[in-house]
Coordinates of C-alpha atoms in Angstrom, one line a residue:
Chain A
X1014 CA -50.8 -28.9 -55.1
X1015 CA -53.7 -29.7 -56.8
X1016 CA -54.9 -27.7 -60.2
X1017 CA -57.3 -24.6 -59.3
X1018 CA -59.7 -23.3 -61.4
X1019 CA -57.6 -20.5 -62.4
X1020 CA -55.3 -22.9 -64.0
X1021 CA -57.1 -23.7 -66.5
X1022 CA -57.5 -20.6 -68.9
X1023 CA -53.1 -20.3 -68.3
X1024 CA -52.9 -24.1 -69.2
X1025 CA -55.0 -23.4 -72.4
X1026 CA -53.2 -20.0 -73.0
X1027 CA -49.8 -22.0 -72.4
X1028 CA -51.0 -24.4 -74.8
X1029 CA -51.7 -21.5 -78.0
X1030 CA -48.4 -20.3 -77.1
X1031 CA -46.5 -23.8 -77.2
X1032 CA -48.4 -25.0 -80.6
X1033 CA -47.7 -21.4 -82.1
X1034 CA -44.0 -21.5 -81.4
X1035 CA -44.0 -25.3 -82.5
X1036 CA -45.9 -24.9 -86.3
X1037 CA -47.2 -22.8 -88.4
X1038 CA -49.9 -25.1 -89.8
X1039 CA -53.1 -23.3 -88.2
X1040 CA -55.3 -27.2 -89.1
X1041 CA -52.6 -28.6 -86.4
X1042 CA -53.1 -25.9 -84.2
X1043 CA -56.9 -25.9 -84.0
X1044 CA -57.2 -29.6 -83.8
X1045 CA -55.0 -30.1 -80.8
X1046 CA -56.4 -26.6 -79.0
X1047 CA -59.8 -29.0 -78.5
X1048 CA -57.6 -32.1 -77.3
X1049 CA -56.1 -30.0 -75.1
X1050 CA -59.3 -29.1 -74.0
X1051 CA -60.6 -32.4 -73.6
X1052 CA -56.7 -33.0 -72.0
X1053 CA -57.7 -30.5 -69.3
X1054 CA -61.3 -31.9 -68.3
X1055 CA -60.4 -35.2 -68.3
X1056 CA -57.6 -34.4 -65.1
X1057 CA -59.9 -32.0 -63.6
X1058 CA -58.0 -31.5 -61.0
X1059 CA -57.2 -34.1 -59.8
X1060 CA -53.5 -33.9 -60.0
X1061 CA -50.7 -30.9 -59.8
X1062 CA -50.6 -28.5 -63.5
X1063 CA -47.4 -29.9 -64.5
X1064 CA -48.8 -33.7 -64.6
X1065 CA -51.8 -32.3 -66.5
X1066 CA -49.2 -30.5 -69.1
X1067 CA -46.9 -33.2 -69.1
X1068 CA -49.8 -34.6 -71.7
X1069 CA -50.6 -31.3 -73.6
X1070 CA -46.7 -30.9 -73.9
X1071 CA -46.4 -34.6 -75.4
X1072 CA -49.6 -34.1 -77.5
X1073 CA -48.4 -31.1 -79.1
X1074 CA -44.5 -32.5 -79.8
X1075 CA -46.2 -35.7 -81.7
X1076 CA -48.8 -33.7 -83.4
X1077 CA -46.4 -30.9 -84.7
X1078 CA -43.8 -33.2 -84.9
X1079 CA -41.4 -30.5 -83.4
X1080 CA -39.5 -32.1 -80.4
X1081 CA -38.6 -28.9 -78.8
X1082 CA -40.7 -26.1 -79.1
X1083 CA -39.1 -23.6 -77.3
X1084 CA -35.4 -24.8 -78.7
X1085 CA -35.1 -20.6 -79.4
X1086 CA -36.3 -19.4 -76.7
X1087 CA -34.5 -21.3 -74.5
X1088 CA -31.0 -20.5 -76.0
X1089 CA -31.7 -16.8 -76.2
X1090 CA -32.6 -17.1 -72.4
X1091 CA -29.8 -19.0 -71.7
X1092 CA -27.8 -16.1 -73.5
X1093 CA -29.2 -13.4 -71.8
X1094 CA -28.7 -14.4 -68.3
X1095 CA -24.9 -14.9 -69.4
X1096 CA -25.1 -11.5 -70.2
X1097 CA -25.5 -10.8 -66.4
X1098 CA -23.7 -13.5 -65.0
X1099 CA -20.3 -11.0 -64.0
X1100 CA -22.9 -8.4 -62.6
X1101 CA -24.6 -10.7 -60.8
X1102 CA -21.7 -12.3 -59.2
X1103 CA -20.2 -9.2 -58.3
X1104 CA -23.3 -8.4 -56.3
X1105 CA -23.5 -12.2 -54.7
X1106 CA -19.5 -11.5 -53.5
X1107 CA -20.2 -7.8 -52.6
X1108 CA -23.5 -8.8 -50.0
X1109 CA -23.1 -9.4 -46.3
X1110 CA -23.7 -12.6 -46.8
X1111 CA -23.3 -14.2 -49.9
X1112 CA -25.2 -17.4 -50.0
X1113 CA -28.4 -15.6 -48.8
X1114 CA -28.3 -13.4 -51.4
X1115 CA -27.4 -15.8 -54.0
X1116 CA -30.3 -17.7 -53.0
X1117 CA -32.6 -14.7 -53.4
X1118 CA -30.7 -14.0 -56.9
X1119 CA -31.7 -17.9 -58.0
X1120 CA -35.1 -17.5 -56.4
X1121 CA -35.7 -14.3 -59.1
X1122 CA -33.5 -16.1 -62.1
X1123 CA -37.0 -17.1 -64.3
X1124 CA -37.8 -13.2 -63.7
X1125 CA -34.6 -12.9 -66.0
X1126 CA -36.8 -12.0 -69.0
X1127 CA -38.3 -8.6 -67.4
X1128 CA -35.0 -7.9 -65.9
X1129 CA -33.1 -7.7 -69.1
X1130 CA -36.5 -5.5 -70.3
X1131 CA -36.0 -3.3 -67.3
X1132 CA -39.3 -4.6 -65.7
X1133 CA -37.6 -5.8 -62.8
X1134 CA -36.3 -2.3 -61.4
X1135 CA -32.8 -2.2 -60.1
X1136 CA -32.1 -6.0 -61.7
X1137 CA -31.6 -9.1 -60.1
X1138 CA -29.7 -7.3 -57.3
X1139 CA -32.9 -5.9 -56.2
X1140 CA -35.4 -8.4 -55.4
X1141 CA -36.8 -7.2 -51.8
X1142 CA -36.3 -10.1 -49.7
X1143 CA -38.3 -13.0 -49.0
X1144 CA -41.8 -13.4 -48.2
X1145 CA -40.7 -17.1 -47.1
X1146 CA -37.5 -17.6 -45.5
X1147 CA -36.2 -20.8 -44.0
X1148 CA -32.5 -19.8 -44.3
X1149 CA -31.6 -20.8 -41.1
X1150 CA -33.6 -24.2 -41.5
X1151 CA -31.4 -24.3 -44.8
X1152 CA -28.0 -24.3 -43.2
X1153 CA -28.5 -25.8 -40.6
X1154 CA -29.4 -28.9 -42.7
X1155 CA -26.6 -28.6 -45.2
X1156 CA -24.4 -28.5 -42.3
X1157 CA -24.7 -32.0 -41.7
X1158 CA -25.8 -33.1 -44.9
X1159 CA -23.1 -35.0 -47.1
X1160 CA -25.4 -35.4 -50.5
X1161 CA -27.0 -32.2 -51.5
X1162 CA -29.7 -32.4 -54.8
X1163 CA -30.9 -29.4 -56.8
X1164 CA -33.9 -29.4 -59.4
X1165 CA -33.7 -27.4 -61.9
X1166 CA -36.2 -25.2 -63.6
X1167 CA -36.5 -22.9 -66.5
X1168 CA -33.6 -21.7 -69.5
X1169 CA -32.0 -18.4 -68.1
X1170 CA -32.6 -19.5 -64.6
X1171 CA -30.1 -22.1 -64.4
X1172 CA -27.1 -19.3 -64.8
X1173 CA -28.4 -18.6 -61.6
X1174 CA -28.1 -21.9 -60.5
X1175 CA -25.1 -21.7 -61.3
X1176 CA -24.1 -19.0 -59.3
X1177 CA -25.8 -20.6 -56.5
X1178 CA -23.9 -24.0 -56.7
X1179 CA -20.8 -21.7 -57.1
X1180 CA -21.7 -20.6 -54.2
X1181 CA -22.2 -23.5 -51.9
X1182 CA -19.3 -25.1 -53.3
X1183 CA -17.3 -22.6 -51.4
X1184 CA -18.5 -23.5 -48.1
X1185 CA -19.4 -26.9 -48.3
X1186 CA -17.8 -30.1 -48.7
X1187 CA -20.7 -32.7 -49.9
X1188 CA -21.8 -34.3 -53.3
X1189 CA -24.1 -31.9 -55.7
X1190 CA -25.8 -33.1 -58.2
X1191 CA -28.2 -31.1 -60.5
X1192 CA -31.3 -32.7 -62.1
X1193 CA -32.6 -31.3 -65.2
X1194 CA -35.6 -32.2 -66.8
X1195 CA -35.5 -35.9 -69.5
X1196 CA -37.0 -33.7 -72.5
X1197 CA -38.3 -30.7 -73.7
X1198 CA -41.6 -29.6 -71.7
X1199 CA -42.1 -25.4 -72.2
X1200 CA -38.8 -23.7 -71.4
X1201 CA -37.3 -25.9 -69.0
X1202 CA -33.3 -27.1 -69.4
X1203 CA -32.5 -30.5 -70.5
X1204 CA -29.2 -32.5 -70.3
X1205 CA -28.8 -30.6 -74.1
X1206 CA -29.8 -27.2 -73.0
X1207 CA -27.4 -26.6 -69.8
X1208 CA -23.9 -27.9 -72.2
X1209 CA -21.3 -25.3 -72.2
X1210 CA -22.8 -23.6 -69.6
X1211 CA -20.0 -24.2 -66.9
X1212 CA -22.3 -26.5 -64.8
X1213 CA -20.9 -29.9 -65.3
X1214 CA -17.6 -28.5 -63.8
X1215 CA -19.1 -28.0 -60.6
X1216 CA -21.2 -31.1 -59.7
X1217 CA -22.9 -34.4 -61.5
X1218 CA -25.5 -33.5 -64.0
X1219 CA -28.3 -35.9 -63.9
X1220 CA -31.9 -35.8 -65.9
X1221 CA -35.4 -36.8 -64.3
X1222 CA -35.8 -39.3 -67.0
X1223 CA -39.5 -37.5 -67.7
X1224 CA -40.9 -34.7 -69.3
X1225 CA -43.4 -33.3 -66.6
X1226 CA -42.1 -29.7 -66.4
X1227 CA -42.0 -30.6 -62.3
X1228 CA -41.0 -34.1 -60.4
X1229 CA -43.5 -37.1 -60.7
X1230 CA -41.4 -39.3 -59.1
X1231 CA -43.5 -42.4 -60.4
X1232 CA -42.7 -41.1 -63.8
X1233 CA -39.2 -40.5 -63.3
X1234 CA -36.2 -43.0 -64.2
X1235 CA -35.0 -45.5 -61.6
X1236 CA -31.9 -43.3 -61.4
X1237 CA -33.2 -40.5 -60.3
X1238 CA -35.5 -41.9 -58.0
X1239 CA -32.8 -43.3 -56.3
X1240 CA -30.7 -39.5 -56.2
X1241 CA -34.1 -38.3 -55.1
X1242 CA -33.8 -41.1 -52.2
X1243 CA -30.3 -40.8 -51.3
X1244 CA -30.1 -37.2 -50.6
X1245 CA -29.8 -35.3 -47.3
X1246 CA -31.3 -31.5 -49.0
X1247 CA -33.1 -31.0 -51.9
X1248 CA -33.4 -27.5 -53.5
X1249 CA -36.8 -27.8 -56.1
X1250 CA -36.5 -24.9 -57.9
X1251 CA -39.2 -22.5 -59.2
X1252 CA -43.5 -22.8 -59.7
X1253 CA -43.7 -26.7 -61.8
X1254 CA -41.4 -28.2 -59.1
X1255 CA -42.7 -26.5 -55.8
X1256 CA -46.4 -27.5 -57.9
X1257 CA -45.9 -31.3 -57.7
X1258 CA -42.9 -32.0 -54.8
X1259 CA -45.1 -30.0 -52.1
X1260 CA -47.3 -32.8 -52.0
X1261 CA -44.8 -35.1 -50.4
X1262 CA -44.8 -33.0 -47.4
X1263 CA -40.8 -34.5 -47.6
X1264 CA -38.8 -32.0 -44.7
X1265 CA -35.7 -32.5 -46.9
X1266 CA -36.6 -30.6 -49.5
X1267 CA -36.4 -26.5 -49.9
X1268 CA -38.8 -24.7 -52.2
X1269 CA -36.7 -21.9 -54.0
X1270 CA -39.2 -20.3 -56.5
X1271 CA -40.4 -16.8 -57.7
X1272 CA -44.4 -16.9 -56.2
X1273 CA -45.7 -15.6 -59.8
X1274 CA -49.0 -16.8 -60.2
X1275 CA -51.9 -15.7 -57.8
X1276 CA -53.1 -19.8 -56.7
X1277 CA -49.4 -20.1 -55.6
X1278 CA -49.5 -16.8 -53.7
X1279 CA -52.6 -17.9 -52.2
X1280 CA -52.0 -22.0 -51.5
X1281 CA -49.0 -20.4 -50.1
X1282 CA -51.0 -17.6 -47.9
X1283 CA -49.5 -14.7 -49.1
X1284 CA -50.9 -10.9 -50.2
X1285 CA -48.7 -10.2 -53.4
X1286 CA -45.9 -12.5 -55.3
X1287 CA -42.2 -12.6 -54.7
X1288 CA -39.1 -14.9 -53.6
X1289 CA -40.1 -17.8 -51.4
X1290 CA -37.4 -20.1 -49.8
X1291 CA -39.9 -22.5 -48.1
X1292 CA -38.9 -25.5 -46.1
X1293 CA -41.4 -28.7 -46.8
X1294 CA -42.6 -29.8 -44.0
X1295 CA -45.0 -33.1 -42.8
Chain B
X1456 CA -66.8 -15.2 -88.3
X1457 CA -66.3 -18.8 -86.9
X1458 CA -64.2 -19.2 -84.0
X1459 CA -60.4 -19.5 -83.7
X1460 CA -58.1 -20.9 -81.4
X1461 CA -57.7 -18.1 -79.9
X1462 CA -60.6 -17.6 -79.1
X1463 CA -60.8 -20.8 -76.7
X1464 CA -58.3 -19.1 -73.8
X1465 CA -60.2 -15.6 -74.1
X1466 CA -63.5 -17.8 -73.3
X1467 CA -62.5 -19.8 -70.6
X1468 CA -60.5 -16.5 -69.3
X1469 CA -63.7 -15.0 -69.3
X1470 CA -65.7 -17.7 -68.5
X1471 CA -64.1 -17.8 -64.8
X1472 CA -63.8 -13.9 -64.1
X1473 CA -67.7 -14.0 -64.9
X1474 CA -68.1 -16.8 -62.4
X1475 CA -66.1 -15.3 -59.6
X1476 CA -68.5 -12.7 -60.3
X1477 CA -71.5 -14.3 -60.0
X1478 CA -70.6 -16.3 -56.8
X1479 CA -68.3 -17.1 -54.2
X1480 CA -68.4 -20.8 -53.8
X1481 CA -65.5 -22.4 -55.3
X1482 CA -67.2 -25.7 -56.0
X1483 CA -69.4 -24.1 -57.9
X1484 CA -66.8 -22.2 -59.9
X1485 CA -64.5 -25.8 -59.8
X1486 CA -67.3 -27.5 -61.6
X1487 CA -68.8 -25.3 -64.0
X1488 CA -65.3 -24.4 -65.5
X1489 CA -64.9 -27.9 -66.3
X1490 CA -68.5 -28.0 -68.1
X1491 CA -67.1 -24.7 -69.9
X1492 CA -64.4 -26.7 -70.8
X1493 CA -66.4 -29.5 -72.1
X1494 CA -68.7 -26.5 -74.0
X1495 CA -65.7 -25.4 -75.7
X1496 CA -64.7 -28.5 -77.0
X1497 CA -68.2 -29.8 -78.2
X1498 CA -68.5 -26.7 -80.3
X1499 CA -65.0 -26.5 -81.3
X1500 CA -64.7 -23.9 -84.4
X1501 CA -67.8 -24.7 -85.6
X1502 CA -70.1 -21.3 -85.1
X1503 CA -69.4 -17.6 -83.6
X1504 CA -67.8 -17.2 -80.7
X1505 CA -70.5 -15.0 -78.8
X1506 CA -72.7 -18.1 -80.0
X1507 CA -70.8 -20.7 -77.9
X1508 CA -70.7 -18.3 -75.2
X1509 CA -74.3 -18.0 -75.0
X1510 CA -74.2 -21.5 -73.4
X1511 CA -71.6 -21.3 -71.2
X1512 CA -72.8 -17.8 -69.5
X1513 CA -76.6 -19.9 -69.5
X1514 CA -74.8 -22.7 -67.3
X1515 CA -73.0 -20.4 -65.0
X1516 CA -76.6 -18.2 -64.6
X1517 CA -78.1 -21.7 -63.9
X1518 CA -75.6 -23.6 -61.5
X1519 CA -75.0 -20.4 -59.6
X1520 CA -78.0 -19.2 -59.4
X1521 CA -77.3 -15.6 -60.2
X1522 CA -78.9 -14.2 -63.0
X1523 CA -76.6 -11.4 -63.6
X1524 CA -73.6 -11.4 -62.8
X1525 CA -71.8 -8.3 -64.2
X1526 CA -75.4 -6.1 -63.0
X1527 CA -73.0 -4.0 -60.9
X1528 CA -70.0 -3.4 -63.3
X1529 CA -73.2 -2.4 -66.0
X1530 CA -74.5 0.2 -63.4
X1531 CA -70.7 1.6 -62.9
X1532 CA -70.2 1.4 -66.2
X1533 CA -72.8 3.3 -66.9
X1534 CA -72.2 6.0 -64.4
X1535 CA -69.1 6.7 -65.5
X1536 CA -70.0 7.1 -68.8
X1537 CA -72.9 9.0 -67.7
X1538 CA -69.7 11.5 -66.2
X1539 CA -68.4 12.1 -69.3
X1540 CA -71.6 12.9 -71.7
X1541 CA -71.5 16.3 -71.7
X1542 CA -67.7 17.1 -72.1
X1543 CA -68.3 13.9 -75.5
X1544 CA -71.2 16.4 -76.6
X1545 CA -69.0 19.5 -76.7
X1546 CA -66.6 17.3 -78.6
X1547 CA -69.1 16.0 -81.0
X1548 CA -70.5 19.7 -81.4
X1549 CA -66.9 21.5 -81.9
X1550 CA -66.0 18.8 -84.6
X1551 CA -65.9 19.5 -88.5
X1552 CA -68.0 17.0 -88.7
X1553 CA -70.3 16.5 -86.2
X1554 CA -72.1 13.0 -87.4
X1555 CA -68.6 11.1 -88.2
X1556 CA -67.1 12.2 -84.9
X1557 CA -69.7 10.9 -82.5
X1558 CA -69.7 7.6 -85.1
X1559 CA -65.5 7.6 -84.0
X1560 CA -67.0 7.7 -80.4
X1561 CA -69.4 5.7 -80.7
X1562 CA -66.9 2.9 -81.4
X1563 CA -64.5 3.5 -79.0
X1564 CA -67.8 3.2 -76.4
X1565 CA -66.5 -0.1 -74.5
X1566 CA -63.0 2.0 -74.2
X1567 CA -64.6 4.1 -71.8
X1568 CA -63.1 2.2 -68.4
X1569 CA -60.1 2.5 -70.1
X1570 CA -60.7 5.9 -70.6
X1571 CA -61.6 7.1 -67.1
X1572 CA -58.3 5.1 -65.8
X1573 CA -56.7 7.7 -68.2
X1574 CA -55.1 4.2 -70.6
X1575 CA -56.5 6.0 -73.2
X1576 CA -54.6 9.1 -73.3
X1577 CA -56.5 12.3 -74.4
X1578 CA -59.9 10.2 -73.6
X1579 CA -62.3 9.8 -76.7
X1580 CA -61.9 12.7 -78.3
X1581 CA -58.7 11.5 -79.3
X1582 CA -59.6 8.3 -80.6
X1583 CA -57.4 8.4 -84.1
X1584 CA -59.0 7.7 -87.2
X1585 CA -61.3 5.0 -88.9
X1586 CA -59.0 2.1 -89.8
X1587 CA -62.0 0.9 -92.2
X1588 CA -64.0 3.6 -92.9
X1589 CA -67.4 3.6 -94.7
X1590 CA -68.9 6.5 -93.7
X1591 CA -69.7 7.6 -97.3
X1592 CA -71.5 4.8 -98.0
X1593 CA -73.5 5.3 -94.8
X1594 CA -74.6 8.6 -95.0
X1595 CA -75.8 7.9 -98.6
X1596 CA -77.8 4.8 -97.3
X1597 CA -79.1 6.5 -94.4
X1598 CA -80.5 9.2 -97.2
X1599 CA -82.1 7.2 -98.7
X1600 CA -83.2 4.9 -95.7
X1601 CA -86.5 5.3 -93.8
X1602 CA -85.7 3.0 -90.6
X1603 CA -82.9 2.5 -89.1
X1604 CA -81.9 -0.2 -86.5
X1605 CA -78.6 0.2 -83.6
X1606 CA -78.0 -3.0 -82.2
X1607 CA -76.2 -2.2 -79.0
X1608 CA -73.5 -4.0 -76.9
X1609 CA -72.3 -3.5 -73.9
X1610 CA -73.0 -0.9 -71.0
X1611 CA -71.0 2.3 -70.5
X1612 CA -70.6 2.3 -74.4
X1613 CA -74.9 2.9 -74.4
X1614 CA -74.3 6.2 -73.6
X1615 CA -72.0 6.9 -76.2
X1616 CA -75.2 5.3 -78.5
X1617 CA -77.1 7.6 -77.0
X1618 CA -75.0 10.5 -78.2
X1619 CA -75.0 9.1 -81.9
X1620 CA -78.9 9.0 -82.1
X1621 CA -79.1 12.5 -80.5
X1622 CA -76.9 13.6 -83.5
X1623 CA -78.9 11.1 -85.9
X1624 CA -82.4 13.0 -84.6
X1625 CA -81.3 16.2 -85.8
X1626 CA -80.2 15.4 -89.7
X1627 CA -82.6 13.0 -90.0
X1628 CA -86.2 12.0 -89.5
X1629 CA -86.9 8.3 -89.8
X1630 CA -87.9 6.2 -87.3
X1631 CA -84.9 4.6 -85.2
X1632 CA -85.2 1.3 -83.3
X1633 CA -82.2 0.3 -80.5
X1634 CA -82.0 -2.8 -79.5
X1635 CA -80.7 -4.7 -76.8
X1636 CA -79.7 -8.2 -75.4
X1637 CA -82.8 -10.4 -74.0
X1638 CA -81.4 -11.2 -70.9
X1639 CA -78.1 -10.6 -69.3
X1640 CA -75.1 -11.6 -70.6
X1641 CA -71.6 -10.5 -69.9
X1642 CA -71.9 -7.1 -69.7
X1643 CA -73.9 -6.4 -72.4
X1644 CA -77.3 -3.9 -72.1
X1645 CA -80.7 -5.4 -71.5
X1646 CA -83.8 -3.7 -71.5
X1647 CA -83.4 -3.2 -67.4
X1648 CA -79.8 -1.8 -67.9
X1649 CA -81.1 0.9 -70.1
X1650 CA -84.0 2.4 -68.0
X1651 CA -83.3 6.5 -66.9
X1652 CA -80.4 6.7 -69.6
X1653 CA -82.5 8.8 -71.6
X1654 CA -82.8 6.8 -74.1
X1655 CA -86.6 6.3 -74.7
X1656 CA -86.9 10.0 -75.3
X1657 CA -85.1 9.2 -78.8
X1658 CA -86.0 6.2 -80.3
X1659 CA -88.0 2.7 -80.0
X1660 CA -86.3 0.4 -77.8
X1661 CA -86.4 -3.3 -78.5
X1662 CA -85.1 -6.9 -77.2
X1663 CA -83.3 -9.4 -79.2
X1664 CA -85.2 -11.7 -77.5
X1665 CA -82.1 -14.0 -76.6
X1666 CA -79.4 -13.9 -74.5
X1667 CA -76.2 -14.3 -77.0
X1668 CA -73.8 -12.0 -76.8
X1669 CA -74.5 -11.3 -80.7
X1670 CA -77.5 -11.5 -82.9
X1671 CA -78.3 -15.0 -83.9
X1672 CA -81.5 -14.4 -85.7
X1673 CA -82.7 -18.2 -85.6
X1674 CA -82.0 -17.9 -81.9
X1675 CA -84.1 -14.3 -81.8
X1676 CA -87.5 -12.9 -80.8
X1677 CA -90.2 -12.9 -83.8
X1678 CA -90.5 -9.4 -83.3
X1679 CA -87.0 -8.9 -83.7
X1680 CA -86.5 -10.7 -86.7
X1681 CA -89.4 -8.4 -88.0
X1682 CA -87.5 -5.3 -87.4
X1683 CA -84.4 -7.0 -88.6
X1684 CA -86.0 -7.8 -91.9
X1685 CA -87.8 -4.0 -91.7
X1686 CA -84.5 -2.2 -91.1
X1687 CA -83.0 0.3 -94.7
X1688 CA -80.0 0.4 -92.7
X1689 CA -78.8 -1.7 -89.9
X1690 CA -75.7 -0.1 -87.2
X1691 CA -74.3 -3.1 -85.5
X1692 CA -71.7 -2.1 -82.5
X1693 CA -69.1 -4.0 -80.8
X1694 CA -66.8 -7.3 -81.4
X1695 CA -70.1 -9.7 -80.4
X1696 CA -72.5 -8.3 -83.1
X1697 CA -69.8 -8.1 -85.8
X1698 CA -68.9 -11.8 -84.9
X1699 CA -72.4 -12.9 -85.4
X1700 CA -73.8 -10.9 -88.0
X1701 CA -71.0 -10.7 -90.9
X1702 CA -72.2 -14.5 -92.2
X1703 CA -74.8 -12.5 -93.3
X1704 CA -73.0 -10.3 -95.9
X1705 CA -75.8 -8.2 -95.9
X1706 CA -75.0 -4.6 -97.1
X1707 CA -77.8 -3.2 -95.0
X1708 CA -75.6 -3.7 -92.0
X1709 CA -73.0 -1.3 -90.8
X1710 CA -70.3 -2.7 -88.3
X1711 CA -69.2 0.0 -85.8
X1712 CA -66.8 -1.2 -83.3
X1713 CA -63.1 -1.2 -81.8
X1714 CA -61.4 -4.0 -83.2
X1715 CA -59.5 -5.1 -80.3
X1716 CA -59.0 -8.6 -80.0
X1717 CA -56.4 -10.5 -82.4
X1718 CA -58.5 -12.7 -84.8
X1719 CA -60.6 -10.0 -85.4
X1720 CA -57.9 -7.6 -86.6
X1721 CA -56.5 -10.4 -88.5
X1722 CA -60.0 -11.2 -89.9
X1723 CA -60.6 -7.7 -91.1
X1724 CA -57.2 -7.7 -92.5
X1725 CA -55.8 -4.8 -90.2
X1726 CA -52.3 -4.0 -88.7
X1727 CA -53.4 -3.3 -85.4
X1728 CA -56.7 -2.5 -83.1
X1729 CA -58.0 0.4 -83.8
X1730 CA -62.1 1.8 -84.5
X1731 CA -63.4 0.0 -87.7
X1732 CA -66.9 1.3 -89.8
X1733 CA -67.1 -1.4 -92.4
X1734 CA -70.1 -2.4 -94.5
X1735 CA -71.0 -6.0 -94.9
X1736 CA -70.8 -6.7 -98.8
X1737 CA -72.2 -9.8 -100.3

């Protein structure tokens, strides 16, 4: 998906918010605010948001000099959706069925934020239910798929993840492997960020080899590439990925993201944002 | 006040909800954001913000053809605050103090849609209190004064002028010019916007002669700088005129306005947003 104009003033306010959290020194922060701007015209849009912040991201880490901005934010996150992880398993094993509703659980999981500030009523457990839904398309093509490939998204989100790999690993037999992104790009997870977090237990870890807070396979290690290539299903979680995999138009791969921002909702023709589990299609 | 980084999100923010505004064509909005952009950048932190703005709401006027975009939110605005005139003159004539009330008001003027979508609870008679608060200083000038200049701001918050000059009229009998923007801009008042209010009746009205969201007084009509350089005592309302006119450090010139935005609380050295009556000192 290409950028819209409405991407623009949240690339710019994302930008404030990155540089504020990454130094103090207000001569840093105004001097990269105009190359972000000049950043942002010079794409246009020409190319999917992530790809365009992939460079204010890598602009702002060499000109602050701090490598991970959101380090705090993402262990906090991390921390707080532990914090739910019993509740939210309870209600996965308690639904009719479970790996729907796990789905619809890791669909919400960046919304973890509002539900631990009671913005999300009723928690995680009460998401509504899909605006999108190609659950059946989903099974069906785990069913005889042997090699199954999850992309990751934010901090907080991949306890969900979890959950959802948890999950699957019940039912199914095949190879998971989770991708996280190669460094720090907003809140995202890294190889460093997901540690201790129970994942590595349940399938291969493996990193995009790129900082694009989405997949630019062209910028992305050989290694992954070739995961990419190799597997049956792919799961792209959340806005960055769904952003800059749609484009492939690749029938493997299942959108699982929280519709937030209002070009999504419409690009995706919907009236209001929520849980989408979207199967690509040519 | 030059402009902060801040300030570049909150322009391109507004920047696009003023061209979806003005028209409906989406290559027109695509295009011109990326001029805004471009704008933004060539100024960088150089002048006032309302200054830099001038240009970017001159481009949109010019590539969409439409040379006012907010005209209907000025007429609603102003018929809503129209609705609530004579409940704000009870208030103004039940208070202790008559003069310093409708001043309070007065600065909470661009609050009214918030008011009439009940955001701010109790409505303006409730605003609080003065977090800067030079009302000694402007009663003693205005004693002594024998003209006296309002530059206005937006619509909706005219009415709430209006009010102030009524209340002006009766304690005092020197002559009283309001002026207005030269040509539309955002949703600030022009001479067209002001017609029927009633405000004719009380006072000289006048054009800045320019289209900035401020007063630039190089950018202004002769005749304007004239009553500028005429004025005893000079009330400037809103954000736009305090942005452009403090340089000046002028002590003829009393800033009335709701400080609402972030560099401008900071910049005056406040806690929080709140109504502000500060005199410029040298």
């Amino acid at each position: 998906m290409k950028a819209f104009p409405d991407c623009l003033p949240c690339q710019v306010t994302a930008a404030l918010k990155t540089l504020r959290k990454a130094t103090n020194d207000e001569t840093v922060v105004s001097k990269v605010m105009i190359e972000v701007l000049h950043i942002l015209s010079d794409y246009g849009y020409g190319v999917p948001p992530p790809r365009v912040f992939r460079e204010i991201m890598r602009r702002i880490k060499a000109e602050t000099g701090n490598p991970d901005p959101y380090s705090r934010d993402k262990e906090e996150q991390n921390k707080r959706a532990l914090s739910l992880y019993e509740d939210l398993k309870g209600k996965v094993k308690g639904a009719e069925d479970p790996f729907h509703e796990v789905l619809l659980i890791s669909s919400g999981g960046n919304l973890i934020d509002a539900v631990i500030e009671d913005r999300v009523s009723g928690g995680l457990g009460s998401l509504g239910s899909f605006l999108i839904d190609d659950y059946p398309d989903l099974r069906k093509e785990l069913r005889r798929a042997s090699r199954l490939l999850i992309v990751g998204d934010n901090a907080g989100e991949v306890i969900t993840d979890r959950l959802m790999i948890e999950e699957i690993r019940q039912r199914w037999e095949g190879e998971i492997v989770y991708a996280v992104r190669g460094a720090p790009t907003l809140n995202d997870v890294t190889l460093g960020d997901i540690q201790g977090l129970g994942l590595e237990e349940l399938c291969s870890i493996l990193s995009t080899g790129d900082d694009t807070p989405g997949v630019v396979l062209e910028l992305c290690s050989e290694e992954f590439r070739e995961a990419f290539e190799a597997a049956d299903v792919i799961i792209a979680k959340g806005q960055g990925n769904f952003e800059t995999l749609e484009e492939l138009k690749d029938p493997r791969i299942f959108f699982l993201l929280w519709a937030k921002c209002e070009p999504i909702v419409r690009y995706l023709g919907l009236d209001r944002s929520g849980p989408v589990l979207l199967r690509s299609r040519p």
